[in-house]
XYZ file of C-alpha atoms in Angstrom:
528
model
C 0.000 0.000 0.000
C 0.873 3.440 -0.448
C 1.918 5.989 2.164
C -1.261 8.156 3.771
C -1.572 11.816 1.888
C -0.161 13.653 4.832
C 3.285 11.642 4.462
C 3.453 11.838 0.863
C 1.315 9.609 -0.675
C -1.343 9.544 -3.847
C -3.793 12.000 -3.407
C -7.023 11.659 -5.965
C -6.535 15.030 -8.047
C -10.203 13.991 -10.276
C -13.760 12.449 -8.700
C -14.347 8.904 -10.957
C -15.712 8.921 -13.801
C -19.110 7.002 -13.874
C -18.528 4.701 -17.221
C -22.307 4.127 -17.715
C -22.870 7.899 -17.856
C -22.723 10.477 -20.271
C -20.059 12.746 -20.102
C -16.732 12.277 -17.427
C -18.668 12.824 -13.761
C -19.008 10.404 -11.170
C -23.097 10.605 -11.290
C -23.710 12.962 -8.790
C -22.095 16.453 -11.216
C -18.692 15.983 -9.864
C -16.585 16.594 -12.854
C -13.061 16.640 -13.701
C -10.536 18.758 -12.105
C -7.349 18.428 -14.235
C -8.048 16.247 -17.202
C -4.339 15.690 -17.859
C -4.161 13.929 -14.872
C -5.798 10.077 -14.200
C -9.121 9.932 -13.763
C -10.148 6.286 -11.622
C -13.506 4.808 -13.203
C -16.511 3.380 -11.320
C -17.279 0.364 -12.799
C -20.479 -1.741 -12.121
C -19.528 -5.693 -11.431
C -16.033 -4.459 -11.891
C -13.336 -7.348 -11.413
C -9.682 -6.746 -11.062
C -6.634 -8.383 -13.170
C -7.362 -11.742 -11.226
C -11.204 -11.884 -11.957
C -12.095 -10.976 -8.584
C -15.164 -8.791 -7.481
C -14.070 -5.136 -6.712
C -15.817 -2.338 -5.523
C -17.375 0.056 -7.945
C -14.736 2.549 -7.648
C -11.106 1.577 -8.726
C -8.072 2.133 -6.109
C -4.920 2.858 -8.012
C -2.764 -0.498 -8.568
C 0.172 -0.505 -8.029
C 0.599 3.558 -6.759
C 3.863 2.450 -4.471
C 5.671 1.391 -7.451
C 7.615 4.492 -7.554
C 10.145 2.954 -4.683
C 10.198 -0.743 -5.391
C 13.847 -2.218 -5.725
C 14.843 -3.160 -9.387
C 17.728 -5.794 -10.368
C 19.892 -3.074 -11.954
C 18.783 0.210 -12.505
C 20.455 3.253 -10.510
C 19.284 6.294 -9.622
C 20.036 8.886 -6.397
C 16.557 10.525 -5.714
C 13.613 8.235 -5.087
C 10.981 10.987 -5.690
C 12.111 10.321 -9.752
C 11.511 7.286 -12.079
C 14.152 5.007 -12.400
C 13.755 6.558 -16.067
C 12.671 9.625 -17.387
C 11.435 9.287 -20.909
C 9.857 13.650 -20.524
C 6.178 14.309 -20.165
C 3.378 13.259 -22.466
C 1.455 15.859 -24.264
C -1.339 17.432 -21.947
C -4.089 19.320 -23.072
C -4.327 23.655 -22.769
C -0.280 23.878 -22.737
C 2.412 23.989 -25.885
C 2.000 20.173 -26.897
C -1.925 20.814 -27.171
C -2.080 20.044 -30.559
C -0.498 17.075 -29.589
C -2.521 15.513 -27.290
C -5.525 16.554 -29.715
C -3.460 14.135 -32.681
C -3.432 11.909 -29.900
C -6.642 11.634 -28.521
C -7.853 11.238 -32.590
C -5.472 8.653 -33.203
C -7.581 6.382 -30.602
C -10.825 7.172 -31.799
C -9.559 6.092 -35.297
C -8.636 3.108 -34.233
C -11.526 2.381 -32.612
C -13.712 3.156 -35.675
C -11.787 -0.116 -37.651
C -12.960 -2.736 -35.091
C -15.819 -3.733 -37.428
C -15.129 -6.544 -39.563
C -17.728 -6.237 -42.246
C -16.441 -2.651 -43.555
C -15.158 -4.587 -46.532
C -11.154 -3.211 -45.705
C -8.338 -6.047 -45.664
C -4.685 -6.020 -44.542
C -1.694 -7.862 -45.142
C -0.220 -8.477 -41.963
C 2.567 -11.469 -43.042
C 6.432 -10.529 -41.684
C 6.687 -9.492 -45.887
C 5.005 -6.593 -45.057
C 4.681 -5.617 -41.346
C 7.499 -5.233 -38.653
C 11.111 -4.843 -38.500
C 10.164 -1.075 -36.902
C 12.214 1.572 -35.808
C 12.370 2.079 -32.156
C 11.820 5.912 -32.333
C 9.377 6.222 -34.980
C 6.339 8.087 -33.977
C 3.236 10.771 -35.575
C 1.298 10.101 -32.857
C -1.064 9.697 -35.787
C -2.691 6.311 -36.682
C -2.047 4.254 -38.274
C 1.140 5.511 -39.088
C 2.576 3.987 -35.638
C 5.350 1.981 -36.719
C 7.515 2.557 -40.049
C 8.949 -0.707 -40.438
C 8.283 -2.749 -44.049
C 8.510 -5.998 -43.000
C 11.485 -8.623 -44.497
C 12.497 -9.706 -47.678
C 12.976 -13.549 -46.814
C 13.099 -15.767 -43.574
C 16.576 -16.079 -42.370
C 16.092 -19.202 -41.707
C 14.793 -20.678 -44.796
C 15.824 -17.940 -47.658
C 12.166 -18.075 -48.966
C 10.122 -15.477 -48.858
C 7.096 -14.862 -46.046
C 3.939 -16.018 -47.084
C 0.906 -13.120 -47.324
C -1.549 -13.106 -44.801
C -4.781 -11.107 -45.942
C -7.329 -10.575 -43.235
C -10.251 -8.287 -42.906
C -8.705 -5.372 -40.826
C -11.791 -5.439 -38.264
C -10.748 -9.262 -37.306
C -6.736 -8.424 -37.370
C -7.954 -5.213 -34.980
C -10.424 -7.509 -32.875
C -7.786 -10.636 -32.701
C -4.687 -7.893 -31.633
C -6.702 -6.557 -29.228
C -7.800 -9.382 -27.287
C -4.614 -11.686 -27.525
C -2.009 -9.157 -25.781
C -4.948 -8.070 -23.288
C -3.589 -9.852 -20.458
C -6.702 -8.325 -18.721
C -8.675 -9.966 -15.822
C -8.279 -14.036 -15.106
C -4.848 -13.726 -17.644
C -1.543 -14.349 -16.990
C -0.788 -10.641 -17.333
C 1.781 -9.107 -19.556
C 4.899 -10.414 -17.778
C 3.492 -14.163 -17.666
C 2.408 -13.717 -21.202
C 5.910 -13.193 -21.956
C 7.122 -16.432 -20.050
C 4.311 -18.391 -22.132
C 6.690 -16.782 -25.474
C 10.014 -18.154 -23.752
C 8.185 -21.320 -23.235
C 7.285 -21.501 -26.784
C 10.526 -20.869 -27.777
C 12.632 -23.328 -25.332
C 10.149 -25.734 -26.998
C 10.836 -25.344 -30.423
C 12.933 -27.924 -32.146
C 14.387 -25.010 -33.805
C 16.200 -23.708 -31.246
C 19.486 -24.446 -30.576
C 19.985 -23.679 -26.634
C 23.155 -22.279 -27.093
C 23.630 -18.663 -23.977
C 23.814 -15.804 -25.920
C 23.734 -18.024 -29.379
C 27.313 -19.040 -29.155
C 29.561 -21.560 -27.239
C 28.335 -24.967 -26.394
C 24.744 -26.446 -26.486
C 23.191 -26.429 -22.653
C 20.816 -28.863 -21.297
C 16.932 -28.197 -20.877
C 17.272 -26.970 -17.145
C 19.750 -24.941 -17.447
C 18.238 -23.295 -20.358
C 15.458 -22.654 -18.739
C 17.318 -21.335 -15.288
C 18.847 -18.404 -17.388
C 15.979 -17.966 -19.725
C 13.389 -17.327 -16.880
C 15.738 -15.437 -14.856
C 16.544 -12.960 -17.561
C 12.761 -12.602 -18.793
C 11.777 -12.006 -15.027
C 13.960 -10.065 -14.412
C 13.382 -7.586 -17.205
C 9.864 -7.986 -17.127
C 10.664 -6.512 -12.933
C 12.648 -3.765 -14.411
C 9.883 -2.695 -16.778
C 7.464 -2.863 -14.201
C 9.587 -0.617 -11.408
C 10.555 1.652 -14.362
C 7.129 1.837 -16.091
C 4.894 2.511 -12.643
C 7.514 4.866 -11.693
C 6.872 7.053 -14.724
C 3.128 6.444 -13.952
C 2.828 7.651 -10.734
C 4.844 10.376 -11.464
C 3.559 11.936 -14.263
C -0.297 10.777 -13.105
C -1.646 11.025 -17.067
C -4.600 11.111 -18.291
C -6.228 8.197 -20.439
C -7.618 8.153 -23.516
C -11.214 7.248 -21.975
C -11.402 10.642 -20.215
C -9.961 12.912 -23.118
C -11.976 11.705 -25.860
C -15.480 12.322 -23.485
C -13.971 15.500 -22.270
C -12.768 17.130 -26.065
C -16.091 15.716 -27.278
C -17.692 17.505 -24.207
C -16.392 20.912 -25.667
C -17.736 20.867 -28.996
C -15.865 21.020 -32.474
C -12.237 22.660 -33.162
C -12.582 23.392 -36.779
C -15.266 25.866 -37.947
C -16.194 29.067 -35.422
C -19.154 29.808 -37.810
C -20.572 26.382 -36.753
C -22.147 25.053 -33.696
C -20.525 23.791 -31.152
C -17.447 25.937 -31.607
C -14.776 25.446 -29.304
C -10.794 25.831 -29.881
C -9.855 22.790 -27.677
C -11.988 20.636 -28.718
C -12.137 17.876 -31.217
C -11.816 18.383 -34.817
C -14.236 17.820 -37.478
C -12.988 14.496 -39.839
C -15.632 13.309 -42.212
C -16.793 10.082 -41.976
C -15.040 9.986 -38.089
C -15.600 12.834 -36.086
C -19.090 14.698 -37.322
C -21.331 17.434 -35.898
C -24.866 16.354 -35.598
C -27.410 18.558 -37.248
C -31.023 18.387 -37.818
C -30.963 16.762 -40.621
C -28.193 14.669 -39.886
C -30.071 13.409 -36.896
C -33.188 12.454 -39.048
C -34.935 9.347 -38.715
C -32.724 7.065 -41.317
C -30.071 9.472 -41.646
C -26.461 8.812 -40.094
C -26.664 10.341 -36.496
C -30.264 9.274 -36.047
C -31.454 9.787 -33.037
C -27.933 12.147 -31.813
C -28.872 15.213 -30.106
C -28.676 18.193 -33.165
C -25.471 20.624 -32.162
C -23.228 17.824 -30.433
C -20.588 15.679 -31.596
C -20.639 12.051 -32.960
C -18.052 9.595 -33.218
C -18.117 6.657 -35.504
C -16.584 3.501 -33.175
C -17.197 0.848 -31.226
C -20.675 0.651 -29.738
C -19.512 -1.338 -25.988
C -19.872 -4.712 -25.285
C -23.409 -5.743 -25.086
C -25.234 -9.149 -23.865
C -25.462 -10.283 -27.456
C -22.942 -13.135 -29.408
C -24.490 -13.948 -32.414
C -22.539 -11.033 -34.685
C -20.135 -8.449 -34.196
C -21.035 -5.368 -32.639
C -19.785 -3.244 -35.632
C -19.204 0.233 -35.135
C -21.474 3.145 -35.126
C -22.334 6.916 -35.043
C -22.508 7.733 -31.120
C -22.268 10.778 -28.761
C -18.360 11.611 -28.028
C -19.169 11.684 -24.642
C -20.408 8.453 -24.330
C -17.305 7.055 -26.222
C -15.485 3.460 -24.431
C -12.675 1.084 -25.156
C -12.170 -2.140 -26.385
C -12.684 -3.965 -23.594
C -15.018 -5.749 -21.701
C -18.056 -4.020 -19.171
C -16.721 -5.008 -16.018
C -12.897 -3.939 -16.435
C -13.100 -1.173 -19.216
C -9.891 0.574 -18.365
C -6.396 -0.557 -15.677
C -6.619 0.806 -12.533
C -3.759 3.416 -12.859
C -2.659 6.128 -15.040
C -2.294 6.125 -18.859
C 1.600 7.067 -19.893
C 3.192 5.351 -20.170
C 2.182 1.625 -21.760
C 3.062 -1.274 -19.267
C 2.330 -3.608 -22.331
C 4.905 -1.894 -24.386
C 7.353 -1.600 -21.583
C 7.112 -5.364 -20.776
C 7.026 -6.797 -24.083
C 10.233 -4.817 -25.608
C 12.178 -5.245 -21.950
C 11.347 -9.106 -22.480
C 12.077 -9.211 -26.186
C 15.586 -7.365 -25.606
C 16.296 -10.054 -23.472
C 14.981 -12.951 -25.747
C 17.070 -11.582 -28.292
C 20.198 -12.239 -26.671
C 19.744 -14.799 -25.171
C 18.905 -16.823 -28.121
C 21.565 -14.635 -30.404
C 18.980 -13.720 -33.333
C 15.981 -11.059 -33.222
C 13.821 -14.292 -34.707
C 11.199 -16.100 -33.467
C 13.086 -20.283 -34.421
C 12.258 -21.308 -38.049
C 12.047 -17.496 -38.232
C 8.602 -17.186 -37.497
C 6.572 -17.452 -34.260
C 2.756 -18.004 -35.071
C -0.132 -17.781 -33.028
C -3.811 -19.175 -34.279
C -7.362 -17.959 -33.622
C -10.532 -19.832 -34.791
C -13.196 -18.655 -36.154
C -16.069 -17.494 -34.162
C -15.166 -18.807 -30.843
C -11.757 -16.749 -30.233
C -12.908 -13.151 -29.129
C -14.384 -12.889 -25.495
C -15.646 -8.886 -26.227
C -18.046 -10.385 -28.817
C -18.508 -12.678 -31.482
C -15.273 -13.405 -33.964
C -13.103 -13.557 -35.915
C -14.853 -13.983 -38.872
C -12.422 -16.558 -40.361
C -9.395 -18.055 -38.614
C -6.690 -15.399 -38.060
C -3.025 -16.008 -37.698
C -0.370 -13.684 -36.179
C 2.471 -14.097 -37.770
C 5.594 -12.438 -36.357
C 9.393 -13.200 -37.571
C 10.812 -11.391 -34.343
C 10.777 -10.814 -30.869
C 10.664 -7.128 -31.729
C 7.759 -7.288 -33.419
C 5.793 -9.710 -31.627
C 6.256 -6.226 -28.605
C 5.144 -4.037 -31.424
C 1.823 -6.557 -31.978
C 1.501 -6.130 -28.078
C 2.168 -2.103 -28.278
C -0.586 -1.377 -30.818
C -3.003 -3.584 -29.347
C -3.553 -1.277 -26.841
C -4.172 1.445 -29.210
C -6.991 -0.712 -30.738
C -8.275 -1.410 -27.152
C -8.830 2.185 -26.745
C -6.215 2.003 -23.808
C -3.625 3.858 -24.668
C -2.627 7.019 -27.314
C 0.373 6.038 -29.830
C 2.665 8.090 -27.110
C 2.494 5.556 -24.469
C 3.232 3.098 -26.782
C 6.352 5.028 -28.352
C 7.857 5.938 -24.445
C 6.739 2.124 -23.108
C 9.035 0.998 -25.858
C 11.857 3.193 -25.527
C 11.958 2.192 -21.725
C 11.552 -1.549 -22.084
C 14.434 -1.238 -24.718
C 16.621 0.176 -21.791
C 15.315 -1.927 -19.284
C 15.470 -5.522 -21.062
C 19.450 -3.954 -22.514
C 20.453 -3.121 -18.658
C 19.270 -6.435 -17.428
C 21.163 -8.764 -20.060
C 23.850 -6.939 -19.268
C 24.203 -7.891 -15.857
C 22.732 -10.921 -16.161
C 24.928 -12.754 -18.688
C 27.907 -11.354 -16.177
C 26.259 -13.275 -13.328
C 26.205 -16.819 -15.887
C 29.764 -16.899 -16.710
C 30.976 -15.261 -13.174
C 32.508 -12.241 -14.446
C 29.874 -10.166 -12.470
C 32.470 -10.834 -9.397
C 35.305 -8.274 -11.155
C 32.234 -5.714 -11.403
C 34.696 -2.434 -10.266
C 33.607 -0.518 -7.398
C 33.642 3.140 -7.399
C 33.540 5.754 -5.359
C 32.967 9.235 -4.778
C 33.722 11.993 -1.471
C 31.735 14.844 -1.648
C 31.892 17.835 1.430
C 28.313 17.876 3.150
C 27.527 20.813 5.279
C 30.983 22.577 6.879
C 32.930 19.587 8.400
C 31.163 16.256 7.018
C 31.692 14.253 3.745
C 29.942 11.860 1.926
C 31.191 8.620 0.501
C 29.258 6.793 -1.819
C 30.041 3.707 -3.711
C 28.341 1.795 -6.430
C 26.891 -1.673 -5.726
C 25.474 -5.001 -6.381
C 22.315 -5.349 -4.740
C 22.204 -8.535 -2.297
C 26.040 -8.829 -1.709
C 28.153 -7.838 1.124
C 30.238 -4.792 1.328
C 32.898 -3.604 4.183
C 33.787 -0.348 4.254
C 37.719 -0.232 4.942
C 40.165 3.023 5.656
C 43.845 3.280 6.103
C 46.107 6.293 6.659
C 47.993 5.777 3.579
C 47.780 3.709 0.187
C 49.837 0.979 1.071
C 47.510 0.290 4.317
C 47.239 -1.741 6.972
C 42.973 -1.056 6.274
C 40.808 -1.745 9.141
C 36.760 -2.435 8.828
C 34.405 0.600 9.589
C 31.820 0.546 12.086
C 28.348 -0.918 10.721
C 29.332 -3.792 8.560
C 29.285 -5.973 6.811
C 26.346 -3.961 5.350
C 23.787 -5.938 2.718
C 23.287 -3.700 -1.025
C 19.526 -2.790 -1.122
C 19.790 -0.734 -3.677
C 22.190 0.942 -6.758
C 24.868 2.630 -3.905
C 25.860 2.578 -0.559
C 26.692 6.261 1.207
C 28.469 6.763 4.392
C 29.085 10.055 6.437
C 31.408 11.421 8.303
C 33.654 13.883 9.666
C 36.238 15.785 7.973
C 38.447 16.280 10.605
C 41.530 17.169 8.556
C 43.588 13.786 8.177
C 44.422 12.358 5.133
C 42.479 8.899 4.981
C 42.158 6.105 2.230
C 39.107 3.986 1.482
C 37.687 0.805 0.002
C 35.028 -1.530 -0.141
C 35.399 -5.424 0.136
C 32.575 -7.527 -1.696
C 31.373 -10.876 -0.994
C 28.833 -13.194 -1.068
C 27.893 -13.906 2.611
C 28.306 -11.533 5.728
């Protein structure tokens, strides 16, 4: 749990948001006070990530994040994330126009969940992946740049297309990197990939692709050690930049914008500078005749703003929901009645942060980017695949030649959930790229024992008039003595307090600078 308000803890900037609603209140005309900051949902029959019951109101998940221990990463204050990838766009400042491409980008993607709007995609390796890391509009669907592969390493041939109907691709993404309620999360989904992969007759279970072949349990030792591990870092890392820059979700701004009125034309109803723009055939103002009986916003309130997506889950399985022409602020995600949105705030993507931390460390552990064979597939029947409603269609295969993309699948599925804005996708993946990096490089150190010449370094610097500080770097869960000796050549003698156990990144001692020349060290080990 979190520490109470009064000693620093998460204070609730914005009431909830009653989903069932219209508009962003909690029911009762409590509105918004800061809509770049996380508005909490109340939820009827809400369940949390295990399936179980909640209260209608969501507590924040996770909100002590900010000072959980990670394997490697370093940092001095602990009011900061771990890492800092900058703010998000937020609505009324500089990056306005921003967060407006955002928000849109969302409610695009939201308006190709129907599977019957006659549009197709080719989503085979030939085509899609192999994306920059630092590609990003913020617009969609231009939210990866990659062009997919020429051949399969593996096999020289080229990939085969894949064709679907873009609602099912959309529908299938959406729901198979989810990891929502009764799931085995993000992190577990990514042990499921390693265990695909150390099952492959492909694979050649060679550390780091080179040197000799290892048995199954050691394999599996280092595999799950280095997935775990990264998929920690990405967690302590991600929820660090989440409680610290609070964000808003796309849920909220999308209701609120649409709450405004239109952006575009002053001479039309509606008018208002910061809210959404006018797209045809996406973002529409209603009008009498618009809101005719047969017309396209039939039955929309004349002089308010319609959005063509995703009606909501409804009791119904015998056909997709579509998508349709409904009030802005009555917009909702991808996602099922009873969970709608994660407990906690929006920026930046835990998905993306898990998935490319885990993939990093896939990647070298296996020595190649690729999936074995060159090509990791995973199948979804017809009809009886999708838990939101009815589908897919036909059968639908994802079909991914990398690790890297396989993230990217996970990344833009929560774009097509309605979860997150192309932003949180772009910083989850810049993080997890950093955190899955940082953790192979410790962890193949700690495999072949060179983690144990690791150098220790330190620094003195003067606090207040007559006191300095000495702080050395560290390996969290070994033992360091703290030694000092008049001169170079010794004899050193142990320092009060030791042997002390590393909690975290560095270990500082203080004391007096009382005007004698003194040497220092620090002896590792193991055990006390």
């Amino acid at each position: 749990p979190d520490y109470p308000a009064g000693q620093g803890g998460y204070v609730y900037i914005n009431p909830p948001m009653a989903v069932t609603f219209d508009g962003i209140t909690d029911g009762s005309g409590h509105t918004v006070v800061d809509i770049n900051r996380w508005q909490r949902l109340q939820i009827v029959n809400a369940v949390d990530q295990n399936g179980f019951p909640q209260g209608p109101i969501q507590n924040y998940l996770g909100v002590q994040w900010l000072g959980v221990k990670p394997y490697q990463l370093a940092r001095i204050d602990s009011t900061l994330p771990w890492i800092d990838p900058g703010p998000p766009p937020f609505f009324g400042t500089a990056t306005h126009a921003q967060f407006v491409k955002e928000v849109v980008a969302v409610i695009r993607a939201s308006s190709q969940l129907d599977p019957d709007d006659g549009a197709t995609i080719d989503i085979s390796p030939a085509v899609y992946g192999n994306n920059s890391l630092d590609f990003s509009t913020g617009e969609f669907p231009d939210v990866y740049d990659g062009t997919g592969y020429k051949a399969n390493p593996a096999t020289g041939a080229p990939y085969a297309p894949n064709v679907v109907k873009r609602g099912d691709y959309a529908r299938v993404l959406s729901e198979f990197w989810a990891d929502g309620p009764s799931s085995e999360t993000p992190p577990g989904h990514w042990n499921v990939i390693a265990n695909t992969v150390a099952d492959s007759p492909l694979l050649s279970k060679q550390i780091g692709g080179k040197g000799p072949v290892v048995d199954d349990l050691e394999w599996d030792v280092k595999t799950y050690f280095a997935v775990n591990a990264a998929t920690h870092e990405a967690a302590c890392a991600c929820w660090g930049i989440k409680r610290y820059y609070d964000a808003w979700r796309p849920m909220s701004a999308i209701r609120y914008l649409g709450g405004l009125g239109q952006s575009s034309n002053p001479a039309l109803p509606a008018y208002n500078a910061k809210g959404l723009p006018l797209i045809n055939n996406l973002i529409e103002l209603v009008t009498d005749a618009s809101s005719a009986f047969g017309e396209r916003h039939e039955g929309l309130t004349p002089g308010t703003i319609a959005i063509y997506c995703w009606p909501g889950e409804t009791p119904q399985r015998v056909a997709p929901n579509g998508v349709h022409w409904l009030p802005a602020t009555t917009w909702t995600t991808y996602q099922r009645t009873n969970f709608v949105v994660p407990a906690f705030p929006g920026y930046i993507s835990g998905h993306s942060t898990f998935s490319r931390s885990a993939a990093e460390v896939l990647t070298a552990i296996t020595g190649s980017e690729f999936f074995p064979g060159g090509l990791g597939v995973f199948s979804f029947p017809q009809d009886t695949a999708l838990r939101n409603e009815k589908g897919p269609t036909a059968t639908v295969e994802l079909r991914y030649a990398t690790y890297f993309d396989a993230a990217d699948g996970a990344g833009l599925s929560r774009i097509y959930g309605g979860i997150h804005p192309p932003i949180d996708n772009l910083g989850g993946r810049r993080v997890g790229a950093m955190t899955g990096k940082g953790v192979w490089e410790a962890a193949h150190k700690y495999f072949d024992g060179s983690i144990s010449q690791s150098p220790v370094n330190m620094a003195l610097k003067k606090v207040g008039s007559n006191k300095g500080e000495l702080r050395f770097n560290t390996l969290r869960a070994m033992y360091y003595r703290l030694q000092s000796a008049p001169g170079v050549a010794g004899p050193f003698t142990d320092l009060p307090g030791g042997p002390i156990q590393a909690l975290d990144s560095s270990i500082a001692t203080t004391n007096s600078l009382d005007g004698f020349e003194r040497y220092f060290r620090a002896i590792r080990t193991l055990t006390p």
